[in-house]
Amino acid sequence: MVELQINEPTAVPEWLFVMFAVCTTVLVSVHIFALMISTYLLPNIEAVSKLHISRLVTESPHERMRGFIELAWAFSTVLGLFLFLVEVAILCWVKFWDYSFTAATASTIIVIPVLIVFIAFAVHFYHSLVVYKCESSVTDMNELESIKRNLDNVTMGQSSV
């Protein structure tokens, strides 16, 4: 999709070429960034996951670089797919500008609802993940408090004996 053949002469405005170039460059850059992070970190994660020493697991670089991993996921899935859909719409305008304004408009009419559904799903999915993480943290804290109470009761029972 990066290669684009344009008929000469063309009536396509320069700003549309600029939009296409910027979108293509950002799209490729986002995916290369995500690929770089996954290429460097995934082998390390696999190696550490086979270790049974908890100290080494917590000291692993993938734990310290969790933000980069999440950023790579967001870039490649959310931003990358969004940019790809935008790229398709822009490409249709660039290719059909000289031939069929209706075809370019039709592609945009199709892409806009898809983008809206895509964004709604991404927001809903991310919200669900955040809610689950919060609920999981609350449950973990309640379990830790219960364990602490049980240990306090046991130590109080032993000290009164």
Short mmCIF file of N, CA and C in Angstrom, two decimals:
data_model
loop_
_atom_site.label_atom_id
_atom_site.label_comp_id
_atom_site.label_asym_id
_atom_site.label_seq_id
_atom_site.Cartn_x
_atom_site.Cartn_y
_atom_site.Cartn_z
N MET A 1 0.82 -1.19 0.00
CA MET A 1 0.00 0.00 0.00
C MET A 1 0.87 1.26 0.00
N VAL A 2 2.11 1.14 0.33
CA VAL A 2 2.97 2.32 0.38
C VAL A 2 3.26 2.83 -1.01
N GLU A 3 3.41 1.93 -1.97
CA GLU A 3 3.69 2.36 -3.34
C GLU A 3 2.40 2.87 -3.96
N LEU A 4 2.49 4.00 -4.62
CA LEU A 4 1.31 4.61 -5.22
C LEU A 4 1.67 5.11 -6.60
N GLN A 5 0.94 4.63 -7.59
CA GLN A 5 1.17 5.08 -8.96
C GLN A 5 0.12 6.13 -9.30
N ILE A 6 0.57 7.28 -9.72
CA ILE A 6 -0.31 8.39 -10.05
C ILE A 6 -0.24 8.64 -11.55
N ASN A 7 -1.38 8.82 -12.14
CA ASN A 7 -1.44 9.16 -13.56
C ASN A 7 -1.05 10.62 -13.73
N GLU A 8 -0.30 10.88 -14.79
CA GLU A 8 0.08 12.27 -15.06
C GLU A 8 -0.57 12.70 -16.36
N PRO A 9 -1.11 13.83 -16.44
CA PRO A 9 -1.30 14.82 -15.39
C PRO A 9 -2.46 14.41 -14.47
N THR A 10 -2.46 14.93 -13.26
CA THR A 10 -3.51 14.62 -12.29
C THR A 10 -4.07 15.91 -11.69
N ALA A 11 -5.31 15.84 -11.30
CA ALA A 11 -5.96 16.99 -10.66
C ALA A 11 -6.00 16.84 -9.14
N VAL A 12 -5.36 15.78 -8.64
CA VAL A 12 -5.35 15.56 -7.19
C VAL A 12 -4.61 16.72 -6.53
N PRO A 13 -5.24 17.35 -5.53
CA PRO A 13 -4.58 18.49 -4.87
C PRO A 13 -3.38 18.04 -4.04
N GLU A 14 -2.44 18.94 -3.90
CA GLU A 14 -1.21 18.62 -3.17
C GLU A 14 -1.48 18.27 -1.71
N TRP A 15 -2.45 18.94 -1.07
CA TRP A 15 -2.73 18.67 0.34
C TRP A 15 -3.17 17.23 0.54
N LEU A 16 -3.83 16.62 -0.46
CA LEU A 16 -4.24 15.23 -0.35
C LEU A 16 -3.03 14.30 -0.42
N PHE A 17 -2.06 14.65 -1.27
CA PHE A 17 -0.81 13.89 -1.29
C PHE A 17 -0.06 14.01 0.03
N VAL A 18 -0.08 15.19 0.60
CA VAL A 18 0.58 15.40 1.89
C VAL A 18 -0.10 14.56 2.97
N MET A 19 -1.44 14.56 2.99
CA MET A 19 -2.17 13.72 3.97
C MET A 19 -1.81 12.25 3.80
N PHE A 20 -1.76 11.80 2.54
CA PHE A 20 -1.42 10.41 2.27
C PHE A 20 0.00 10.10 2.74
N ALA A 21 0.94 10.98 2.44
CA ALA A 21 2.34 10.76 2.84
C ALA A 21 2.49 10.73 4.35
N VAL A 22 1.85 11.66 5.03
CA VAL A 22 1.95 11.72 6.50
C VAL A 22 1.31 10.48 7.12
N CYS A 23 0.13 10.13 6.67
CA CYS A 23 -0.56 8.96 7.22
C CYS A 23 0.25 7.69 6.99
N THR A 24 0.79 7.53 5.78
CA THR A 24 1.60 6.35 5.47
C THR A 24 2.85 6.29 6.34
N THR A 25 3.51 7.42 6.50
CA THR A 25 4.74 7.46 7.30
C THR A 25 4.46 7.14 8.76
N VAL A 26 3.42 7.73 9.30
CA VAL A 26 3.08 7.46 10.71
C VAL A 26 2.65 6.01 10.88
N LEU A 27 1.86 5.50 9.95
CA LEU A 27 1.41 4.10 10.02
C LEU A 27 2.58 3.13 10.03
N VAL A 28 3.51 3.31 9.10
CA VAL A 28 4.68 2.42 9.04
C VAL A 28 5.55 2.60 10.29
N SER A 29 5.74 3.83 10.73
CA SER A 29 6.57 4.09 11.92
C SER A 29 5.98 3.44 13.17
N VAL A 30 4.68 3.54 13.33
CA VAL A 30 4.01 2.94 14.49
C VAL A 30 4.22 1.43 14.50
N HIS A 31 4.04 0.81 13.36
CA HIS A 31 4.21 -0.65 13.31
C HIS A 31 5.67 -1.06 13.47
N ILE A 32 6.59 -0.29 12.96
CA ILE A 32 8.01 -0.62 13.15
C ILE A 32 8.40 -0.47 14.62
N PHE A 33 7.90 0.57 15.28
CA PHE A 33 8.16 0.76 16.71
C PHE A 33 7.62 -0.43 17.52
N ALA A 34 6.40 -0.84 17.23
CA ALA A 34 5.81 -1.98 17.94
C ALA A 34 6.59 -3.27 17.65
N LEU A 35 7.00 -3.44 16.41
CA LEU A 35 7.79 -4.62 16.04
C LEU A 35 9.13 -4.62 16.77
N MET A 36 9.77 -3.47 16.86
CA MET A 36 11.06 -3.37 17.54
C MET A 36 10.91 -3.78 19.01
N ILE A 37 9.91 -3.24 19.68
CA ILE A 37 9.72 -3.56 21.10
C ILE A 37 9.44 -5.04 21.28
N SER A 38 8.56 -5.59 20.46
CA SER A 38 8.24 -7.01 20.62
C SER A 38 9.43 -7.89 20.26
N THR A 39 10.24 -7.49 19.29
CA THR A 39 11.41 -8.28 18.91
C THR A 39 12.44 -8.32 20.03
N TYR A 40 12.63 -7.21 20.73
CA TYR A 40 13.63 -7.17 21.79
C TYR A 40 13.12 -7.76 23.11
N LEU A 41 11.84 -7.60 23.39
CA LEU A 41 11.36 -7.99 24.71
C LEU A 41 10.77 -9.40 24.78
N LEU A 42 10.13 -9.87 23.73
CA LEU A 42 9.46 -11.16 23.81
C LEU A 42 10.42 -12.32 24.11
N PRO A 43 11.60 -12.40 23.51
CA PRO A 43 12.50 -13.49 23.90
C PRO A 43 12.90 -13.43 25.37
N ASN A 44 13.09 -12.22 25.89
CA ASN A 44 13.44 -12.07 27.30
C ASN A 44 12.28 -12.51 28.19
N ILE A 45 11.07 -12.16 27.82
CA ILE A 45 9.90 -12.56 28.61
C ILE A 45 9.78 -14.08 28.63
N GLU A 46 10.00 -14.71 27.49
CA GLU A 46 9.92 -16.16 27.42
C GLU A 46 10.99 -16.82 28.29
N ALA A 47 12.20 -16.28 28.26
CA ALA A 47 13.29 -16.85 29.06
C ALA A 47 13.01 -16.68 30.54
N VAL A 48 12.53 -15.52 30.95
CA VAL A 48 12.27 -15.26 32.37
C VAL A 48 11.08 -16.07 32.85
N SER A 49 10.10 -16.31 31.98
CA SER A 49 8.92 -17.06 32.41
C SER A 49 9.27 -18.50 32.77
N LYS A 50 10.40 -19.00 32.29
CA LYS A 50 10.83 -20.36 32.60
C LYS A 50 11.61 -20.44 33.90
N LEU A 51 11.94 -19.29 34.48
CA LEU A 51 12.68 -19.27 35.73
C LEU A 51 11.74 -19.47 36.91
N HIS A 52 12.26 -20.08 37.95
CA HIS A 52 11.45 -20.32 39.14
C HIS A 52 11.98 -19.55 40.33
N ILE A 53 12.85 -18.59 40.09
CA ILE A 53 13.40 -17.77 41.16
C ILE A 53 12.67 -16.43 41.10
N SER A 54 11.86 -16.15 42.11
CA SER A 54 11.01 -14.95 42.06
C SER A 54 11.83 -13.67 42.00
N ARG A 55 13.00 -13.64 42.61
CA ARG A 55 13.83 -12.43 42.59
C ARG A 55 14.23 -12.09 41.16
N LEU A 56 14.59 -13.11 40.37
CA LEU A 56 15.00 -12.87 38.98
C LEU A 56 13.82 -12.41 38.13
N VAL A 57 12.63 -12.92 38.43
CA VAL A 57 11.46 -12.52 37.66
C VAL A 57 11.14 -11.06 37.91
N THR A 58 11.20 -10.62 39.17
CA THR A 58 10.87 -9.22 39.48
C THR A 58 11.95 -8.26 38.99
N GLU A 59 13.18 -8.75 38.81
CA GLU A 59 14.26 -7.90 38.31
C GLU A 59 14.35 -7.89 36.79
N SER A 60 13.51 -8.67 36.15
CA SER A 60 13.56 -8.78 34.69
C SER A 60 13.26 -7.44 34.03
N PRO A 61 13.95 -7.14 32.93
CA PRO A 61 13.70 -5.88 32.22
C PRO A 61 12.27 -5.72 31.74
N HIS A 62 11.60 -6.84 31.43
CA HIS A 62 10.23 -6.68 30.93
C HIS A 62 9.30 -6.15 32.00
N GLU A 63 9.61 -6.36 33.26
CA GLU A 63 8.81 -5.78 34.34
C GLU A 63 9.04 -4.28 34.42
N ARG A 64 10.29 -3.87 34.29
CA ARG A 64 10.61 -2.44 34.34
C ARG A 64 10.13 -1.71 33.09
N MET A 65 10.00 -2.43 32.00
CA MET A 65 9.63 -1.81 30.73
C MET A 65 8.17 -2.06 30.37
N ARG A 66 7.36 -2.35 31.37
CA ARG A 66 5.95 -2.65 31.15
C ARG A 66 5.25 -1.53 30.36
N GLY A 67 5.59 -0.29 30.66
CA GLY A 67 4.99 0.84 29.96
C GLY A 67 5.27 0.80 28.47
N PHE A 68 6.50 0.43 28.10
CA PHE A 68 6.85 0.34 26.68
C PHE A 68 6.08 -0.80 26.00
N ILE A 69 5.91 -1.90 26.72
CA ILE A 69 5.17 -3.03 26.17
C ILE A 69 3.72 -2.63 25.92
N GLU A 70 3.12 -1.95 26.89
CA GLU A 70 1.74 -1.51 26.72
C GLU A 70 1.63 -0.46 25.61
N LEU A 71 2.64 0.39 25.51
CA LEU A 71 2.66 1.39 24.45
C LEU A 71 2.75 0.72 23.08
N ALA A 72 3.59 -0.30 22.97
CA ALA A 72 3.71 -1.03 21.70
C ALA A 72 2.39 -1.70 21.34
N TRP A 73 1.71 -2.27 22.34
CA TRP A 73 0.41 -2.89 22.09
C TRP A 73 -0.59 -1.85 21.60
N ALA A 74 -0.64 -0.72 22.29
CA ALA A 74 -1.58 0.34 21.90
C ALA A 74 -1.25 0.87 20.51
N PHE A 75 0.04 1.06 20.24
CA PHE A 75 0.44 1.57 18.93
C PHE A 75 0.05 0.60 17.82
N SER A 76 0.40 -0.66 17.98
CA SER A 76 0.18 -1.60 16.88
C SER A 76 -1.29 -1.96 16.71
N THR A 77 -2.03 -2.05 17.79
CA THR A 77 -3.42 -2.46 17.65
C THR A 77 -4.34 -1.27 17.47
N VAL A 78 -4.35 -0.37 18.41
CA VAL A 78 -5.31 0.73 18.36
C VAL A 78 -4.92 1.76 17.31
N LEU A 79 -3.78 2.40 17.49
CA LEU A 79 -3.37 3.46 16.57
C LEU A 79 -3.08 2.92 15.18
N GLY A 80 -2.42 1.78 15.10
CA GLY A 80 -2.08 1.20 13.80
C GLY A 80 -3.31 0.84 12.98
N LEU A 81 -4.29 0.20 13.61
CA LEU A 81 -5.51 -0.16 12.88
C LEU A 81 -6.32 1.07 12.50
N PHE A 82 -6.37 2.05 13.40
CA PHE A 82 -7.06 3.30 13.10
C PHE A 82 -6.42 3.98 11.88
N LEU A 83 -5.09 4.09 11.92
CA LEU A 83 -4.38 4.71 10.80
C LEU A 83 -4.56 3.94 9.50
N PHE A 84 -4.64 2.62 9.61
CA PHE A 84 -4.84 1.81 8.41
C PHE A 84 -6.19 2.12 7.76
N LEU A 85 -7.22 2.24 8.57
CA LEU A 85 -8.54 2.58 8.03
C LEU A 85 -8.55 3.97 7.40
N VAL A 86 -7.89 4.92 8.06
CA VAL A 86 -7.78 6.27 7.49
C VAL A 86 -6.99 6.22 6.19
N GLU A 87 -5.95 5.43 6.19
CA GLU A 87 -5.11 5.28 4.98
C GLU A 87 -5.93 4.78 3.79
N VAL A 88 -6.81 3.82 4.04
CA VAL A 88 -7.64 3.29 2.97
C VAL A 88 -8.54 4.39 2.39
N ALA A 89 -9.14 5.18 3.27
CA ALA A 89 -10.01 6.26 2.79
C ALA A 89 -9.21 7.29 1.99
N ILE A 90 -8.06 7.69 2.50
CA ILE A 90 -7.24 8.67 1.77
C ILE A 90 -6.77 8.11 0.44
N LEU A 91 -6.37 6.85 0.44
CA LEU A 91 -5.94 6.21 -0.79
C LEU A 91 -7.04 6.21 -1.84
N CYS A 92 -8.26 5.94 -1.41
CA CYS A 92 -9.38 5.98 -2.36
C CYS A 92 -9.56 7.36 -2.96
N TRP A 93 -9.40 8.40 -2.15
CA TRP A 93 -9.51 9.75 -2.68
C TRP A 93 -8.39 10.05 -3.68
N VAL A 94 -7.17 9.63 -3.34
CA VAL A 94 -6.04 9.89 -4.24
C VAL A 94 -6.22 9.12 -5.56
N LYS A 95 -6.62 7.88 -5.49
CA LYS A 95 -6.74 7.06 -6.70
C LYS A 95 -7.95 7.43 -7.56
N PHE A 96 -9.06 7.80 -6.91
CA PHE A 96 -10.29 8.03 -7.67
C PHE A 96 -10.58 9.50 -7.95
N TRP A 97 -9.75 10.40 -7.48
CA TRP A 97 -10.00 11.84 -7.65
C TRP A 97 -10.24 12.19 -9.12
N ASP A 98 -9.41 11.66 -9.99
CA ASP A 98 -9.50 11.98 -11.41
C ASP A 98 -10.62 11.22 -12.12
N TYR A 99 -11.10 10.12 -11.53
CA TYR A 99 -12.02 9.24 -12.25
C TYR A 99 -13.44 9.28 -11.71
N SER A 100 -13.59 9.17 -10.41
CA SER A 100 -14.94 9.02 -9.86
C SER A 100 -15.01 9.61 -8.45
N PHE A 101 -15.60 10.77 -8.37
CA PHE A 101 -15.82 11.41 -7.08
C PHE A 101 -16.79 10.56 -6.24
N THR A 102 -17.72 9.89 -6.90
CA THR A 102 -18.69 9.03 -6.21
C THR A 102 -18.00 7.85 -5.54
N ALA A 103 -17.03 7.26 -6.20
CA ALA A 103 -16.30 6.12 -5.62
C ALA A 103 -15.53 6.56 -4.38
N ALA A 104 -14.88 7.71 -4.45
CA ALA A 104 -14.13 8.23 -3.31
C ALA A 104 -15.07 8.54 -2.15
N THR A 105 -16.20 9.14 -2.46
CA THR A 105 -17.19 9.45 -1.42
C THR A 105 -17.75 8.17 -0.81
N ALA A 106 -18.02 7.17 -1.64
CA ALA A 106 -18.56 5.89 -1.14
C ALA A 106 -17.58 5.23 -0.17
N SER A 107 -16.31 5.26 -0.49
CA SER A 107 -15.33 4.65 0.41
C SER A 107 -15.29 5.39 1.75
N THR A 108 -15.40 6.71 1.71
CA THR A 108 -15.41 7.49 2.94
C THR A 108 -16.66 7.21 3.75
N ILE A 109 -17.79 7.10 3.09
CA ILE A 109 -19.06 6.80 3.78
C ILE A 109 -18.99 5.43 4.45
N ILE A 110 -18.28 4.51 3.87
CA ILE A 110 -18.13 3.18 4.48
C ILE A 110 -17.14 3.22 5.64
N VAL A 111 -16.05 3.93 5.48
CA VAL A 111 -14.99 3.94 6.50
C VAL A 111 -15.42 4.69 7.77
N ILE A 112 -16.19 5.76 7.64
CA ILE A 112 -16.54 6.57 8.82
C ILE A 112 -17.29 5.75 9.87
N PRO A 113 -18.38 5.00 9.53
CA PRO A 113 -19.03 4.20 10.57
C PRO A 113 -18.11 3.10 11.14
N VAL A 114 -17.27 2.55 10.28
CA VAL A 114 -16.33 1.53 10.76
C VAL A 114 -15.38 2.14 11.78
N LEU A 115 -14.89 3.34 11.50
CA LEU A 115 -14.01 4.03 12.45
C LEU A 115 -14.74 4.32 13.76
N ILE A 116 -15.98 4.74 13.68
CA ILE A 116 -16.76 5.03 14.89
C ILE A 116 -16.95 3.76 15.72
N VAL A 117 -17.32 2.66 15.08
CA VAL A 117 -17.48 1.38 15.79
C VAL A 117 -16.14 0.94 16.37
N PHE A 118 -15.08 1.10 15.60
CA PHE A 118 -13.74 0.71 16.05
C PHE A 118 -13.35 1.50 17.30
N ILE A 119 -13.55 2.81 17.27
CA ILE A 119 -13.21 3.65 18.42
C ILE A 119 -14.08 3.28 19.63
N ALA A 120 -15.37 3.08 19.40
CA ALA A 120 -16.27 2.70 20.50
C ALA A 120 -15.83 1.37 21.12
N PHE A 121 -15.48 0.40 20.28
CA PHE A 121 -15.03 -0.88 20.81
C PHE A 121 -13.73 -0.74 21.58
N ALA A 122 -12.79 0.04 21.05
CA ALA A 122 -11.50 0.22 21.73
C ALA A 122 -11.69 0.89 23.08
N VAL A 123 -12.54 1.91 23.15
CA VAL A 123 -12.80 2.59 24.42
C VAL A 123 -13.48 1.63 25.40
N HIS A 124 -14.48 0.89 24.91
CA HIS A 124 -15.18 -0.07 25.77
C HIS A 124 -14.23 -1.16 26.28
N PHE A 125 -13.40 -1.68 25.39
CA PHE A 125 -12.47 -2.74 25.78
C PHE A 125 -11.47 -2.23 26.81
N TYR A 126 -10.90 -1.04 26.57
CA TYR A 126 -9.94 -0.47 27.51
C TYR A 126 -10.61 -0.19 28.85
N HIS A 127 -11.82 0.34 28.82
CA HIS A 127 -12.56 0.59 30.06
C HIS A 127 -12.79 -0.71 30.82
N SER A 128 -13.16 -1.77 30.11
CA SER A 128 -13.37 -3.07 30.75
C SER A 128 -12.08 -3.58 31.40
N LEU A 129 -10.95 -3.39 30.72
CA LEU A 129 -9.67 -3.81 31.30
C LEU A 129 -9.35 -3.03 32.57
N VAL A 130 -9.59 -1.72 32.55
CA VAL A 130 -9.30 -0.89 33.72
C VAL A 130 -10.21 -1.28 34.88
N VAL A 131 -11.50 -1.49 34.61
CA VAL A 131 -12.44 -1.90 35.67
C VAL A 131 -12.01 -3.24 36.25
N TYR A 132 -11.64 -4.19 35.40
CA TYR A 132 -11.20 -5.50 35.88
C TYR A 132 -9.95 -5.37 36.75
N LYS A 133 -8.99 -4.55 36.31
CA LYS A 133 -7.75 -4.35 37.07
C LYS A 133 -8.06 -3.74 38.43
N CYS A 134 -8.96 -2.77 38.47
CA CYS A 134 -9.32 -2.14 39.75
C CYS A 134 -10.02 -3.14 40.66
N GLU A 135 -10.97 -3.89 40.13
CA GLU A 135 -11.67 -4.89 40.94
C GLU A 135 -10.72 -5.97 41.42
N SER A 136 -9.81 -6.37 40.57
CA SER A 136 -8.82 -7.38 40.94
C SER A 136 -7.92 -6.86 42.07
N SER A 137 -7.52 -5.59 41.98
CA SER A 137 -6.69 -5.00 43.03
C SER A 137 -7.44 -4.93 44.35
N VAL A 138 -8.71 -4.55 44.31
CA VAL A 138 -9.52 -4.49 45.54
C VAL A 138 -9.66 -5.88 46.15
N THR A 139 -9.91 -6.88 45.32
CA THR A 139 -10.02 -8.26 45.81
C THR A 139 -8.71 -8.72 46.44
N ASP A 140 -7.59 -8.42 45.79
CA ASP A 140 -6.28 -8.79 46.34
C ASP A 140 -6.03 -8.11 47.68
N MET A 141 -6.38 -6.83 47.77
CA MET A 141 -6.20 -6.11 49.04
C MET A 141 -7.07 -6.70 50.14
N ASN A 142 -8.30 -7.05 49.81
CA ASN A 142 -9.18 -7.68 50.81
C ASN A 142 -8.63 -9.02 51.27
N GLU A 143 -8.09 -9.79 50.35
CA GLU A 143 -7.48 -11.07 50.72
C GLU A 143 -6.27 -10.87 51.62
N LEU A 144 -5.44 -9.87 51.29
CA LEU A 144 -4.27 -9.59 52.13
C LEU A 144 -4.69 -9.13 53.53
N GLU A 145 -5.73 -8.31 53.60
CA GLU A 145 -6.22 -7.88 54.91
C GLU A 145 -6.77 -9.05 55.71
N SER A 146 -7.44 -9.97 55.04
CA SER A 146 -7.96 -11.17 55.71
C SER A 146 -6.81 -12.04 56.24
N ILE A 147 -5.79 -12.20 55.43
CA ILE A 147 -4.62 -12.98 55.87
C ILE A 147 -3.96 -12.31 57.05
N LYS A 148 -3.83 -10.99 57.02
CA LYS A 148 -3.23 -10.25 58.13
C LYS A 148 -4.05 -10.42 59.41
N ARG A 149 -5.38 -10.32 59.30
CA ARG A 149 -6.24 -10.52 60.49
C ARG A 149 -6.06 -11.92 61.05
N ASN A 150 -6.02 -12.91 60.15
CA ASN A 150 -5.83 -14.29 60.61
C ASN A 150 -4.49 -14.46 61.31
N LEU A 151 -3.44 -13.87 60.74
CA LEU A 151 -2.11 -13.96 61.37
C LEU A 151 -2.09 -13.22 62.71
N ASP A 152 -2.74 -12.06 62.79
CA ASP A 152 -2.82 -11.32 64.04
C ASP A 152 -3.58 -12.11 65.10
N ASN A 153 -4.63 -12.79 64.68
CA ASN A 153 -5.41 -13.61 65.64
C ASN A 153 -4.58 -14.78 66.13
N VAL A 154 -3.80 -15.38 65.23
CA VAL A 154 -2.97 -16.52 65.62
C VAL A 154 -1.88 -16.06 66.60
N THR A 155 -1.24 -14.94 66.32
CA THR A 155 -0.16 -14.46 67.20
C THR A 155 -0.73 -13.98 68.53
N MET A 156 -1.92 -13.41 68.53
CA MET A 156 -2.55 -13.01 69.80
C MET A 156 -2.92 -14.24 70.62
N GLY A 157 -3.41 -15.26 69.92
CA GLY A 157 -3.75 -16.49 70.61
C GLY A 157 -2.54 -17.17 71.22
N GLN A 158 -1.40 -17.10 70.53
CA GLN A 158 -0.17 -17.71 71.05
C GLN A 158 0.41 -16.90 72.19
N SER A 159 0.30 -15.59 72.15
CA SER A 159 0.90 -14.77 73.21
C SER A 159 0.07 -14.83 74.50
N SER A 160 -1.21 -15.16 74.41
CA SER A 160 -2.02 -15.26 75.61
C SER A 160 -1.85 -16.62 76.27
N VAL A 161 -1.27 -17.60 75.62
CA VAL A 161 -1.08 -18.94 76.17
C VAL A 161 0.08 -18.99 77.11
#
